[in-house]
Tab-separated table of C-alpha atoms in Angstrom:
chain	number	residue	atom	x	y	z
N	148	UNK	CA	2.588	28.594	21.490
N	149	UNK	CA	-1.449	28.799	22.469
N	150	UNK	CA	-2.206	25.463	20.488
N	151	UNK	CA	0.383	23.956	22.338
N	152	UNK	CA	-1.648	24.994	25.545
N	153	UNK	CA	-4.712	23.983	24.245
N	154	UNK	CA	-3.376	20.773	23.127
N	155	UNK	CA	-2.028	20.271	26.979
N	156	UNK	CA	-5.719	20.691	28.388
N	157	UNK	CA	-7.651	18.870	26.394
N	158	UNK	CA	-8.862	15.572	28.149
N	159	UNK	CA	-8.963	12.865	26.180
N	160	UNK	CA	-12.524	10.905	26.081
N	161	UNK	CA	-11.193	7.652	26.237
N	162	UNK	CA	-9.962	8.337	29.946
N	163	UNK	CA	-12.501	9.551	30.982
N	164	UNK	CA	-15.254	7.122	29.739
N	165	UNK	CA	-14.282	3.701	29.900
N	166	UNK	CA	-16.088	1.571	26.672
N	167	UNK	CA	-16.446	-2.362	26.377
N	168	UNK	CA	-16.844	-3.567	22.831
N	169	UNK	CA	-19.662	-6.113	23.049
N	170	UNK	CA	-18.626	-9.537	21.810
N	171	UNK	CA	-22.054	-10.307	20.456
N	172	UNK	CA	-21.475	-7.412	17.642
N	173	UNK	CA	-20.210	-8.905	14.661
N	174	UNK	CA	-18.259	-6.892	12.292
N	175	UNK	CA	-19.946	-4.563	9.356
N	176	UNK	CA	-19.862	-2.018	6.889
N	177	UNK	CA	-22.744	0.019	4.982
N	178	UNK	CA	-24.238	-1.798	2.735
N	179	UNK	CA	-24.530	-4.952	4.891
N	180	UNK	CA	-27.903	-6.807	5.755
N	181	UNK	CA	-28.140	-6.795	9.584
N	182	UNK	CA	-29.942	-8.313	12.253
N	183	UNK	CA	-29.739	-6.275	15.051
N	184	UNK	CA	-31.999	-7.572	18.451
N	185	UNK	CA	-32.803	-5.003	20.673
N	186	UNK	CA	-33.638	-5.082	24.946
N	187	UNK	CA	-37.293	-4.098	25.239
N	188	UNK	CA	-38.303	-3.243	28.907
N	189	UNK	CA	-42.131	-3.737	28.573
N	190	UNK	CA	-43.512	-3.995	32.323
N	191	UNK	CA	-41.654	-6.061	34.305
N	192	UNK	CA	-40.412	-8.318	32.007
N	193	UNK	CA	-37.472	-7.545	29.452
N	194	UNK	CA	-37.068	-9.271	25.858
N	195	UNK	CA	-35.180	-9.160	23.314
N	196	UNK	CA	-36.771	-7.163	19.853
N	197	UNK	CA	-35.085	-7.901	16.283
N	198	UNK	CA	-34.816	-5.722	13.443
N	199	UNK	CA	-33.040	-6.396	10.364
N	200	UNK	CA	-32.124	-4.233	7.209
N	201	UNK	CA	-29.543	-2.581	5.461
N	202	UNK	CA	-27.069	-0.713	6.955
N	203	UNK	CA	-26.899	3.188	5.753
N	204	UNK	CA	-24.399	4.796	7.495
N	205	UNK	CA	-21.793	4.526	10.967
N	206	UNK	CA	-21.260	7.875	12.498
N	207	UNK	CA	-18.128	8.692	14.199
N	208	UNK	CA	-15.545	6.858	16.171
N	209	UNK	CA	-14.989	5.765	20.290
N	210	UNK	CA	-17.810	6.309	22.729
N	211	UNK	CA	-20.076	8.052	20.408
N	212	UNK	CA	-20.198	5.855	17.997
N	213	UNK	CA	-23.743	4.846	15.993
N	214	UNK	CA	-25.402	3.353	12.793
N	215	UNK	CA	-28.135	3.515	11.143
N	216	UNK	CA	-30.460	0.889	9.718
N	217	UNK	CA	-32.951	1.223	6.804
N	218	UNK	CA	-35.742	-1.528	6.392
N	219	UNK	CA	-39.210	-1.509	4.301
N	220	UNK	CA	-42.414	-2.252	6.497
N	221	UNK	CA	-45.448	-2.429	4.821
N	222	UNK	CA	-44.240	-0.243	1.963
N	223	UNK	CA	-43.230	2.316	4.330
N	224	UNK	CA	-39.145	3.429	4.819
N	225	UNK	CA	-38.408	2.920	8.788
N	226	UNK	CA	-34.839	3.558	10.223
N	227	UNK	CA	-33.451	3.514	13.347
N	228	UNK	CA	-30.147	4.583	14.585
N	229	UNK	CA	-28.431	2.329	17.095
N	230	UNK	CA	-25.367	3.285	19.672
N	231	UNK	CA	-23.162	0.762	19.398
N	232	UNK	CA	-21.618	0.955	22.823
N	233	UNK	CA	-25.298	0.735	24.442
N	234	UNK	CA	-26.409	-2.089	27.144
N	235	UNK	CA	-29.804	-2.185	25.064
N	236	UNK	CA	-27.855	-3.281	22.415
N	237	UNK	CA	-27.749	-7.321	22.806
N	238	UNK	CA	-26.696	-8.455	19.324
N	239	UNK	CA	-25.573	-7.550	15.769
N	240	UNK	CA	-25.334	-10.478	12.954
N	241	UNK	CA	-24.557	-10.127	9.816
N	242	UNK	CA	-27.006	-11.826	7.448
N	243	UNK	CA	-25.258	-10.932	4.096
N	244	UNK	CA	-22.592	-8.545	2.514
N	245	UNK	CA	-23.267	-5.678	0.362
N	246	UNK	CA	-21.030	-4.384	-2.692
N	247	UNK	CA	-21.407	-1.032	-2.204
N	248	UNK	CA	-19.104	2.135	-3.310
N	249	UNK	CA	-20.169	4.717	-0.917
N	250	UNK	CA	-20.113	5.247	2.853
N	251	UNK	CA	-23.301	6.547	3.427
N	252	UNK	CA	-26.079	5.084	1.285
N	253	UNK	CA	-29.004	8.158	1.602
N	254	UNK	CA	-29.778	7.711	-1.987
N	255	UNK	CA	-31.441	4.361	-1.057
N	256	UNK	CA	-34.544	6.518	0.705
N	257	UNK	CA	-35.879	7.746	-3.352
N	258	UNK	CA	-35.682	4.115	-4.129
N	259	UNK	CA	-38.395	1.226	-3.970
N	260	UNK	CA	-38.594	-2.456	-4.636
N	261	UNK	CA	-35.905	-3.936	-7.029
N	262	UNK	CA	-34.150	-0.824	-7.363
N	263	UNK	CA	-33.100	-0.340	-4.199
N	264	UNK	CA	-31.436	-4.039	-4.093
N	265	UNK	CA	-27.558	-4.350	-3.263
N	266	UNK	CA	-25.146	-6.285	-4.916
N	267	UNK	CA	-24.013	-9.191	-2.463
N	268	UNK	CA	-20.300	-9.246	-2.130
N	269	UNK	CA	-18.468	-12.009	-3.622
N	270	UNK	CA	-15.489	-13.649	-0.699
């Protein structure tokens, strides 16, 4: 009887948030070599920033929801975790596919150089 209360009560995000899926975000999973660009509000000019690597991870599901990508810069590890549903966000495109057998790819952070390579997926 009380979960059915609780059930009764709890809003539902989705009404309450409205979300537009961004047509310039292609579709991806982890493992996949991205090329995400980025609004940059330096001044009072805006531009648009690029950064590409590999896709670790996607967190969640609806208004929430993120990923995270993993590049090498000067021999140095850099990631940074994008909202998908954010108006900074201006595009996502896909640059290759990964073969991958996980959903989140942490164990790429020990690895360096030609070990930390991906398999491109076959169509």
């Amino acid at each position: 009887m009380f979960k059915e209360l609780v059930r009764e009560n709890v809003m539902n995000i989705d009404s309450v948030v409205s979300i537009k899926a961004n047509p310039n975000v292609e579709e991806f999973h982890p493992g996949d070599t991205v090329r995400v660009g980025v609004k940059i509000r330096e001044g009072g000019s805006e531009r648009v920033q690029t950064f590409e690597g590999v896709v670790i991870r996607e967190q969640a599901s609806g208004p929430g929801r993120s990923f995270t990508v993993r590049r090498i810069t000067h021999g140095v590890g850099v990631e940074r975790t994008f909202p998908i549903y954010s108006p900074r966000l201006d595009r996502v495109q896909v640059v290759r596919r990964g073969d991958v057998r996980r959903a989140k790819l942490y164990y790429l952070r020990g690895l360096t150089g030609r070990a930390a390579r991906i398999k491109e997926r076959r169509r």
